[in-house]
mmCIF file with all atom_site columns, C-alpha atoms in Angstrom:
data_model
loop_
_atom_site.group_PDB
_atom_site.id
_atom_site.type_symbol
_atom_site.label_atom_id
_atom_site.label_alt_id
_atom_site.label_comp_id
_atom_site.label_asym_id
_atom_site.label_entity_id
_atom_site.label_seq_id
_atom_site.pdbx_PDB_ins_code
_atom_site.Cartn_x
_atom_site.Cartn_y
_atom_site.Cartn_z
_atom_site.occupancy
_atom_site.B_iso_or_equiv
_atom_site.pdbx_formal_charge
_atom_site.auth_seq_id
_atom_site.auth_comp_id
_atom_site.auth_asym_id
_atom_site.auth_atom_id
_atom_site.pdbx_PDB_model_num
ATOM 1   C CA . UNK A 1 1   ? -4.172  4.086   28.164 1.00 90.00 ? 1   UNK A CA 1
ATOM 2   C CA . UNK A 1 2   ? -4.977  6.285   30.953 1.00 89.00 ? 2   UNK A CA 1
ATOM 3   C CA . UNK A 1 3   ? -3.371  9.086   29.162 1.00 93.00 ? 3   UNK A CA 1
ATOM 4   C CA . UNK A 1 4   ? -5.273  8.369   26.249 1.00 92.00 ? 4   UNK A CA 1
ATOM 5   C CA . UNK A 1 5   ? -8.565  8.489   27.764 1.00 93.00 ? 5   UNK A CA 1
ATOM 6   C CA . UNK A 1 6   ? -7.904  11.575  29.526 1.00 93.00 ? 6   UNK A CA 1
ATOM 7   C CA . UNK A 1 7   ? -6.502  13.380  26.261 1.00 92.00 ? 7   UNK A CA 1
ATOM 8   C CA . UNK A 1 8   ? -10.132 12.712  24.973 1.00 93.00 ? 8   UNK A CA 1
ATOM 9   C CA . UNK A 1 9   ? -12.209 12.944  27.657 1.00 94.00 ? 9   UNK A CA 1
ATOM 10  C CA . UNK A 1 10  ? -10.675 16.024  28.722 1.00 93.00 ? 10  UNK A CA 1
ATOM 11  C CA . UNK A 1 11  ? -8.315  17.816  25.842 1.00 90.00 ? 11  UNK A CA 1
ATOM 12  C CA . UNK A 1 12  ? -8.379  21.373  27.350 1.00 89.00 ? 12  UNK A CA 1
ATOM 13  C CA . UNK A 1 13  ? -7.395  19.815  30.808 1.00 91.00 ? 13  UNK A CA 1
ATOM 14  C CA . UNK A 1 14  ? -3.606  18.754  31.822 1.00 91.00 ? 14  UNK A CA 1
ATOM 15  C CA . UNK A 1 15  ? -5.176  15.821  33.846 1.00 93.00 ? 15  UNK A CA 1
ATOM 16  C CA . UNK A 1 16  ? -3.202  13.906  30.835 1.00 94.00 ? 16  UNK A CA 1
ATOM 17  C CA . UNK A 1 17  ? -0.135  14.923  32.442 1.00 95.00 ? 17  UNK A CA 1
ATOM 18  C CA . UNK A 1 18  ? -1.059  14.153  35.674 1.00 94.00 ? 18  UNK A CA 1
ATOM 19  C CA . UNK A 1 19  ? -1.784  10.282  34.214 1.00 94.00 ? 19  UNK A CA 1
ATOM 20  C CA . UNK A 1 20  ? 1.203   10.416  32.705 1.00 94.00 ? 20  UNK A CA 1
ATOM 21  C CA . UNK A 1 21  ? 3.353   11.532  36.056 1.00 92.00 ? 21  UNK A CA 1
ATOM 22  C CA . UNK A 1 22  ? 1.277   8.951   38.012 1.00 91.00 ? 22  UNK A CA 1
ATOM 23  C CA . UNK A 1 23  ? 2.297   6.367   35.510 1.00 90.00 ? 23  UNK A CA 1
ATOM 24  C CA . UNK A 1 24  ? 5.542   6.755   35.629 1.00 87.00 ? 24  UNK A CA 1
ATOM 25  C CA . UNK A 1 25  ? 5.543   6.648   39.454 1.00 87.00 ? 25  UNK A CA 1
ATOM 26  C CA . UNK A 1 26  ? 3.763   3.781   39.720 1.00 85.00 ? 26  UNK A CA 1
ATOM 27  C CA . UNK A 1 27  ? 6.501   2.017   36.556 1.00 84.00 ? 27  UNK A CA 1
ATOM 28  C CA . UNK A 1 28  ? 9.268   2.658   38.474 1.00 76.00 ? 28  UNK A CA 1
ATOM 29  C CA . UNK A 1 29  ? 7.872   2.326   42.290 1.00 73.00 ? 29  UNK A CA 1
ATOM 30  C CA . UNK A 1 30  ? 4.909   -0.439  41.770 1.00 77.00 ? 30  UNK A CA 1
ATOM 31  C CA . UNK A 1 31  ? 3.279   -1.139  45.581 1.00 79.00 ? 31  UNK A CA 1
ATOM 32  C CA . UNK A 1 32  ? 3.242   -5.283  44.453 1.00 80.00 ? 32  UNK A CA 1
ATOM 33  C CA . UNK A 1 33  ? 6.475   -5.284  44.122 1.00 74.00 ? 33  UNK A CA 1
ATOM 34  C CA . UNK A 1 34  ? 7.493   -3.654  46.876 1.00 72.00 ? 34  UNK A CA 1
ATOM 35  C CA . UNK A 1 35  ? 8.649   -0.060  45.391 1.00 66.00 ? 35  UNK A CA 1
ATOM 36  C CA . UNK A 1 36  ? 10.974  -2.241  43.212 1.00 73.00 ? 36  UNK A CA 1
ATOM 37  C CA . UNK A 1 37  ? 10.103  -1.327  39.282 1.00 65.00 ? 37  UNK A CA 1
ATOM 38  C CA . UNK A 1 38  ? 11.855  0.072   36.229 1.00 71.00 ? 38  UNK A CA 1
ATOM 39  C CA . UNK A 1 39  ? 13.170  3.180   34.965 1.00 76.00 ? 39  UNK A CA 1
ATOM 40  C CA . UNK A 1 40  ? 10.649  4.768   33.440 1.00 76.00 ? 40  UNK A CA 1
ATOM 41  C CA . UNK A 1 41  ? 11.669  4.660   29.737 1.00 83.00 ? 41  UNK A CA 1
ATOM 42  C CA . UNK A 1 42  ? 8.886   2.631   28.212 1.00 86.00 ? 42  UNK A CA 1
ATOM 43  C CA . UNK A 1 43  ? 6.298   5.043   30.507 1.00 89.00 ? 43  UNK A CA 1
ATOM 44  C CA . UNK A 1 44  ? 7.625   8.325   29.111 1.00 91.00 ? 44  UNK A CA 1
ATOM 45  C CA . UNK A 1 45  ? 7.685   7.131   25.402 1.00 90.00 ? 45  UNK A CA 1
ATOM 46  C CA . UNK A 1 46  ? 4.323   5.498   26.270 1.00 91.00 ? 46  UNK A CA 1
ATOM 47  C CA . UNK A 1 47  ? 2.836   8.667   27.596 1.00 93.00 ? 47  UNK A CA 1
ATOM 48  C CA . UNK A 1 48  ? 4.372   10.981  24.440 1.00 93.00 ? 48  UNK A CA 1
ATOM 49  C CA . UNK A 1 49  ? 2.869   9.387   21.837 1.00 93.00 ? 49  UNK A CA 1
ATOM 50  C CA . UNK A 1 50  ? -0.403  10.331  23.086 1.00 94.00 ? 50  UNK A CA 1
ATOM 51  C CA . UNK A 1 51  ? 0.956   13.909  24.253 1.00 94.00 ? 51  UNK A CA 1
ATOM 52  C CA . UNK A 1 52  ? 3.044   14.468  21.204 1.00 95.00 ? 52  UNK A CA 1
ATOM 53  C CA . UNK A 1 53  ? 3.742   11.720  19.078 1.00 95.00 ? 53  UNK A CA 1
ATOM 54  C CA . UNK A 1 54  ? 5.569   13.967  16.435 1.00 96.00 ? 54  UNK A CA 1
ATOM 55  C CA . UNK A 1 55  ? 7.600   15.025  18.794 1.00 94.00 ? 55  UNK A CA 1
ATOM 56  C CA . UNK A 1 56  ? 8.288   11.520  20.243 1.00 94.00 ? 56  UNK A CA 1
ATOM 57  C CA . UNK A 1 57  ? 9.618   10.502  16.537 1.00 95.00 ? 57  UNK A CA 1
ATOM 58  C CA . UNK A 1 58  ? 11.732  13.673  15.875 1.00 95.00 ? 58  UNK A CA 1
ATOM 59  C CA . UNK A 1 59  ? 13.059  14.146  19.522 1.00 93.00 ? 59  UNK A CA 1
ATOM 60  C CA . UNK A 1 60  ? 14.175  9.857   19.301 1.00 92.00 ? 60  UNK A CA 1
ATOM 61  C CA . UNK A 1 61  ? 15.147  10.009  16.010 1.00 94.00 ? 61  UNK A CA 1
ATOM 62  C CA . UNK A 1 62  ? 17.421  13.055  16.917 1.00 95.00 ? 62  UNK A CA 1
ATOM 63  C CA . UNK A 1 63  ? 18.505  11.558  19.831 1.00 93.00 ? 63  UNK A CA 1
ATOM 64  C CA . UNK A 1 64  ? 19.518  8.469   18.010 1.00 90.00 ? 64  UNK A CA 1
ATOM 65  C CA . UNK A 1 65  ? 21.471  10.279  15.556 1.00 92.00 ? 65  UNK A CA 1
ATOM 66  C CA . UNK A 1 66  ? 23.443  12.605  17.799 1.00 92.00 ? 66  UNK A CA 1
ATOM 67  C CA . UNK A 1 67  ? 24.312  9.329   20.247 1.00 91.00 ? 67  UNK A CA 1
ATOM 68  C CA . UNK A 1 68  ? 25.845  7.297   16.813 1.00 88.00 ? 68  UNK A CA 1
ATOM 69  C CA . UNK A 1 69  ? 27.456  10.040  15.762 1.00 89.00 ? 69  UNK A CA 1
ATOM 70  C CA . UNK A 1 70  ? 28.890  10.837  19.486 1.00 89.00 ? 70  UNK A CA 1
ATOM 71  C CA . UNK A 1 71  ? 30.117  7.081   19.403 1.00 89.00 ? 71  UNK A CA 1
ATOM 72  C CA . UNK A 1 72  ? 28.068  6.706   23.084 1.00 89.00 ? 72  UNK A CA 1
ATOM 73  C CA . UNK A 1 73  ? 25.240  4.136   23.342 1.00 88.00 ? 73  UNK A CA 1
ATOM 74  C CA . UNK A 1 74  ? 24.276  6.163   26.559 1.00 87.00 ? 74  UNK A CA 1
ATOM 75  C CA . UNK A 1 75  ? 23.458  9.497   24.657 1.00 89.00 ? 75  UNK A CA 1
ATOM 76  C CA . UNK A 1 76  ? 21.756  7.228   21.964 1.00 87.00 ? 76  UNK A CA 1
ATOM 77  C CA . UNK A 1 77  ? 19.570  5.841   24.679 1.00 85.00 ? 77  UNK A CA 1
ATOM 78  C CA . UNK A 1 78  ? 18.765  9.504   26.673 1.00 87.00 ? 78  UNK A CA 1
ATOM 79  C CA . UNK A 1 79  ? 19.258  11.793  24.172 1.00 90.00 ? 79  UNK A CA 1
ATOM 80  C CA . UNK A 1 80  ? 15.248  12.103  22.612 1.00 90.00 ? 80  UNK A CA 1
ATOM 81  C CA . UNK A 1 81  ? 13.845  12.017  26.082 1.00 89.00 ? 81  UNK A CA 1
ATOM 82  C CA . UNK A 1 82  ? 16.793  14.870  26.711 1.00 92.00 ? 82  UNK A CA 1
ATOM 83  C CA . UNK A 1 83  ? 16.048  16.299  23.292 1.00 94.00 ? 83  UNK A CA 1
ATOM 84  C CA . UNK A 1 84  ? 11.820  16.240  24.598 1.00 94.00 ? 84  UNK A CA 1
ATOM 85  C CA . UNK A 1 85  ? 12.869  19.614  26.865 1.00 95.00 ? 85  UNK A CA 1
ATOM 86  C CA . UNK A 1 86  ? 13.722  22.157  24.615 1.00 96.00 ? 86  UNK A CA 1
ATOM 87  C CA . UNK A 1 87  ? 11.466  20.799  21.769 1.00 96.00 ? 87  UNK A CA 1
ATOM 88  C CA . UNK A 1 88  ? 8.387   21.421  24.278 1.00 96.00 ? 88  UNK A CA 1
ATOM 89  C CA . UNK A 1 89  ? 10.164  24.638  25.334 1.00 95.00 ? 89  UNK A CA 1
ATOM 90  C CA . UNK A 1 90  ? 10.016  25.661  21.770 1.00 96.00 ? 90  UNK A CA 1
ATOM 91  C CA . UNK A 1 91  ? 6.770   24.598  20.404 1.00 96.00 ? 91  UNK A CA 1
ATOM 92  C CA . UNK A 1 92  ? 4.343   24.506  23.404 1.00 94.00 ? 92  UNK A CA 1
ATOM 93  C CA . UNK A 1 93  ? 2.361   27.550  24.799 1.00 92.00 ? 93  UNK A CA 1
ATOM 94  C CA . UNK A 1 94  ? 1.255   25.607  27.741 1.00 93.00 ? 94  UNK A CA 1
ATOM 95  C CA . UNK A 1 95  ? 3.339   25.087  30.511 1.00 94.00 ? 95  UNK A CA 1
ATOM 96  C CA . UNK A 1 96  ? 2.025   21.908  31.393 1.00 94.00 ? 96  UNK A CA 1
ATOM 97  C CA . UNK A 1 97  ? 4.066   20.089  28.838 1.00 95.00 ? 97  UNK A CA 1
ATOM 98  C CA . UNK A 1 98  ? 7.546   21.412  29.933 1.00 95.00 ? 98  UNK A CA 1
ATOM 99  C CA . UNK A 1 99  ? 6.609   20.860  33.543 1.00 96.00 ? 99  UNK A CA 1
ATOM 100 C CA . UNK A 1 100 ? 5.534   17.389  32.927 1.00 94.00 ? 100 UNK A CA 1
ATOM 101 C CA . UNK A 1 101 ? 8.818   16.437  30.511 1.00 95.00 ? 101 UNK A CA 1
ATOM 102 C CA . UNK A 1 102 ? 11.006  18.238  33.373 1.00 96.00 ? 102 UNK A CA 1
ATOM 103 C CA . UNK A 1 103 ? 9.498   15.810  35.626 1.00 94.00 ? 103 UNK A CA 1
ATOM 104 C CA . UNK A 1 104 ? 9.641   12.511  33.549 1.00 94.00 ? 104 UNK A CA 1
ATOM 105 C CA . UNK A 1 105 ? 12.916  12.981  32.948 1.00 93.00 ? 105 UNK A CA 1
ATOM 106 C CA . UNK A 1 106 ? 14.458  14.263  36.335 1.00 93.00 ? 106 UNK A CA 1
ATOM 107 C CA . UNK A 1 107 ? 12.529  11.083  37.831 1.00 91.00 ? 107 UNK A CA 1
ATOM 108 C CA . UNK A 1 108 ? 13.985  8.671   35.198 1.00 89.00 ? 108 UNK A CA 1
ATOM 109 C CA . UNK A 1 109 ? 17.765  10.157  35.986 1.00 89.00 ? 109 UNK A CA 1
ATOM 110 C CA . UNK A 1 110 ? 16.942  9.706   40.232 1.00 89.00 ? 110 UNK A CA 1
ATOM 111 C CA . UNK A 1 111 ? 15.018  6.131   39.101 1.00 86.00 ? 111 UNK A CA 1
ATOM 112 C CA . UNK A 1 112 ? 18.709  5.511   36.893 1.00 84.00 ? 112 UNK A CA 1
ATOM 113 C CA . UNK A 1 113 ? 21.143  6.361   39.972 1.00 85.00 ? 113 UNK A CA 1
ATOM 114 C CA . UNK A 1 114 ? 22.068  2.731   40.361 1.00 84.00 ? 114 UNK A CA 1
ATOM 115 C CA . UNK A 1 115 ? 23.045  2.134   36.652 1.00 80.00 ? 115 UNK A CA 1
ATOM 116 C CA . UNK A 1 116 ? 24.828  5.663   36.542 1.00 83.00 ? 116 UNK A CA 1
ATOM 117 C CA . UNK A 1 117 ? 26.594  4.640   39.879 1.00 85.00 ? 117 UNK A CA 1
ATOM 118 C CA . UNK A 1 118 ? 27.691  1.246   38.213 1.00 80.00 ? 118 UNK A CA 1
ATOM 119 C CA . UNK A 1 119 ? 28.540  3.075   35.067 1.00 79.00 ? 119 UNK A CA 1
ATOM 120 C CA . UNK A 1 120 ? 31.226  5.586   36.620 1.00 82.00 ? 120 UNK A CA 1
ATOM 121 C CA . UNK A 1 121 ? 32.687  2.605   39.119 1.00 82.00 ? 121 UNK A CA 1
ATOM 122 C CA . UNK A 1 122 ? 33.141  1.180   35.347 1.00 77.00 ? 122 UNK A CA 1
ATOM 123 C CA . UNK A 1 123 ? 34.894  4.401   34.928 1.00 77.00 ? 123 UNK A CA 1
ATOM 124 C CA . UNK A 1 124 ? 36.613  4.796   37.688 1.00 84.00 ? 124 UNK A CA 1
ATOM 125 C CA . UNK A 1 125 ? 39.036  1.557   37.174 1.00 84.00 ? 125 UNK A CA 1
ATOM 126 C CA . UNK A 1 126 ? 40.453  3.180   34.041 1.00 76.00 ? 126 UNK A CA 1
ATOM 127 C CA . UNK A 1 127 ? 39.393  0.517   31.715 1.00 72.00 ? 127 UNK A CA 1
ATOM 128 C CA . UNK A 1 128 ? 37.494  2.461   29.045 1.00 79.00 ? 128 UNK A CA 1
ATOM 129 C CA . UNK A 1 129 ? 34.271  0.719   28.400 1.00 80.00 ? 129 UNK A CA 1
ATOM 130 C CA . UNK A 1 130 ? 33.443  -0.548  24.810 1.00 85.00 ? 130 UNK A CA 1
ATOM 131 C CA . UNK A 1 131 ? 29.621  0.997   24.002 1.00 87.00 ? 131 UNK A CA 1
ATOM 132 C CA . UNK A 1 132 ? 29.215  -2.662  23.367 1.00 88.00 ? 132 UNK A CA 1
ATOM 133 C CA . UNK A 1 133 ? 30.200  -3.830  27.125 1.00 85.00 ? 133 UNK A CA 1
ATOM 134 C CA . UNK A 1 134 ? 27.703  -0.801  28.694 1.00 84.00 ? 134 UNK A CA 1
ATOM 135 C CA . UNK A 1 135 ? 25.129  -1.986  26.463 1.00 84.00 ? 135 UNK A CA 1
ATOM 136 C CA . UNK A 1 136 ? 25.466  -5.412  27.670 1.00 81.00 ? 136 UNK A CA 1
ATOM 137 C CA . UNK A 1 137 ? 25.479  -4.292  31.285 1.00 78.00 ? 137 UNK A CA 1
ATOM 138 C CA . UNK A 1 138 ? 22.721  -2.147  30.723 1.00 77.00 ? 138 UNK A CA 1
ATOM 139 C CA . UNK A 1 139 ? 20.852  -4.789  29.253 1.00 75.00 ? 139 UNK A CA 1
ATOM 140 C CA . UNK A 1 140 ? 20.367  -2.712  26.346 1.00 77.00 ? 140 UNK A CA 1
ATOM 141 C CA . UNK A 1 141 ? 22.251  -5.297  23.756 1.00 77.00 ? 141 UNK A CA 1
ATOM 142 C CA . UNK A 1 142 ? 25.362  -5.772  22.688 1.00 83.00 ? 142 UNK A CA 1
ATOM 143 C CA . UNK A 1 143 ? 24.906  -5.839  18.912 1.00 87.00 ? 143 UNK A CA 1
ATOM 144 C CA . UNK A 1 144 ? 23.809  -1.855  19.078 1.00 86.00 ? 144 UNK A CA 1
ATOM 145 C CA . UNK A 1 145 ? 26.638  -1.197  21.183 1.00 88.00 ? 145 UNK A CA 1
ATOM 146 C CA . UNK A 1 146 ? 28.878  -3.023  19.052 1.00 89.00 ? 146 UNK A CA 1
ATOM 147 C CA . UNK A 1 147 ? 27.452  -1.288  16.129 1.00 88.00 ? 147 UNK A CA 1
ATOM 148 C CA . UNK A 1 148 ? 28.321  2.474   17.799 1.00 89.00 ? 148 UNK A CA 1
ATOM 149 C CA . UNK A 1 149 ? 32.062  0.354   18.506 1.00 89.00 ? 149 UNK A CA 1
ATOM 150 C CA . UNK A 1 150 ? 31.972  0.125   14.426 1.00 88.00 ? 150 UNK A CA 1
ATOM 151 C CA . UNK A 1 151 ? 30.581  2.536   12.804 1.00 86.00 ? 151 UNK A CA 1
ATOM 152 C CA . UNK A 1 152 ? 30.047  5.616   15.044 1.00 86.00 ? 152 UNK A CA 1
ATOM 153 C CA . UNK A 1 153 ? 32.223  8.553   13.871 1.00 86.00 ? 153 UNK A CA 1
ATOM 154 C CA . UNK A 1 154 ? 34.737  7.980   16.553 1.00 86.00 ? 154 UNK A CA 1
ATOM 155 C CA . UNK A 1 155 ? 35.506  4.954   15.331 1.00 84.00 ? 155 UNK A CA 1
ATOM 156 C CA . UNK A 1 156 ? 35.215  5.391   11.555 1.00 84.00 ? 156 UNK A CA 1
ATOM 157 C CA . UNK A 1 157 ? 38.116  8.769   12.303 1.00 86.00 ? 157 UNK A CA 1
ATOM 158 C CA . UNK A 1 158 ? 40.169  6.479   14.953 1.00 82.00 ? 158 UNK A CA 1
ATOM 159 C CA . UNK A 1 159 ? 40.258  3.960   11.757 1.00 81.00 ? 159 UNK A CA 1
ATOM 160 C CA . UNK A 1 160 ? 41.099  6.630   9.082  1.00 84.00 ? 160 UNK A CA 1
ATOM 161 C CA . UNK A 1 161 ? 43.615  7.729   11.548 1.00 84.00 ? 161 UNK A CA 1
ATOM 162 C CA . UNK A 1 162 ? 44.839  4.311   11.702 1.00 79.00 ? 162 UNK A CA 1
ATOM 163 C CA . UNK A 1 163 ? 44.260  4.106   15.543 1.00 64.00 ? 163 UNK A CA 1
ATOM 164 C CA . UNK A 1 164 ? 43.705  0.365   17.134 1.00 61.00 ? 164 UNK A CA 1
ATOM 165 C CA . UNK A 1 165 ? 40.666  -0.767  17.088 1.00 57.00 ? 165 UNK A CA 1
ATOM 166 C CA . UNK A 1 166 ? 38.284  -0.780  20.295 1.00 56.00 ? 166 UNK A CA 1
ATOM 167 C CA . UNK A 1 167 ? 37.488  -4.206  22.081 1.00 54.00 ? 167 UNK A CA 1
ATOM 168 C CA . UNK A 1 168 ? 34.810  -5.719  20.341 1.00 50.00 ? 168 UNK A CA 1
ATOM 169 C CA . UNK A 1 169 ? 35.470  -4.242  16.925 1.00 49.00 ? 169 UNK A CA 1
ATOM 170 C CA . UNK A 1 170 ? 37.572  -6.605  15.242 1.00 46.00 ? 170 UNK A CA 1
ATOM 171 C CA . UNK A 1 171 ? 34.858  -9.409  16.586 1.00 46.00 ? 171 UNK A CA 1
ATOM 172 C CA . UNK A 1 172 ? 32.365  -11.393 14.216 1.00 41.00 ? 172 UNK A CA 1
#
């Protein structure tokens, strides 16, 4: 809402992106809860529908598309906000936007080292992760992960190719 009112209270200003910024800050670091928050997700998508709401749809959509064909719930999940760069790089004269999406998302990654952390110890044991097991751990939702697990095109050529199927595939 704050970004709202300052889009139309002040259009030729970037105090929108300065709301925004703020915003996220205070989603992910909230004083009451002692600096403890989120990650910032629902605050940058929150913020880009005011600032560029087409872009919010084609950058997600985009995103959302190259993650399910990349069989990886984690690109799925980051790839519109990563997709947000170059589409302000490209269509934006004012600098304010690309500043403001460099910032959102380098302070979502920093806000996400714990989850990256835990992702690469699952990594690291050699077990390779079912998109349906990091969704779950991420709290994202297993059924989307098991969904990539099914019919991303990693696992639609692993089954042409008559490879076995991943953990959670075969599963009703």
């Amino acid at each position: 809402l704050p970004v709202l009112a300052f889009s139309l209270l002040f259009p030729a200003e970037p105090y929108r992106f300065v709301a925004a910024a703020a915003g996220h800050v205070g989603h992910n670091h909230p004083l009451y809860h002692r600096f403890i928050g989120g990650r910032g997700e629902t605050s940058i998508y929150g913020a880009l529908w005011v600032i560029d709401p087409i872009g919010a749809v084609l950058m997600l959509l985009a995103g959302s598309v190259v993650g399910f064909l990349a069989g990886n719930i984690l690109v799925l999940r980051w790839g519109g906000m990563a997709l947000m760069i170059p589409w302000f790089a490209l269509t934006k004269s004012d600098p304010a936007y690309l500043a403001w999406i460099l910032f959102a998302v380098g302070f979502y990654l920093f806000s996400m080292r714990p989850e990256l952390t835990q992702y690469a110890a699952m990594q690291a044991t050699g077990h390779k992760a079912s998109n349906e097991e990091v969704a779950d751990e991420f709290g994202m939702g297993a059924r989307l992960g098991r969904a990539i697990d099914r019919y991303g095109i990693p696992a639609l050529v692993g089954r042409l190719r008559g490879a076995p199927a991943q953990h959670g595939e075969g599963d009703a």
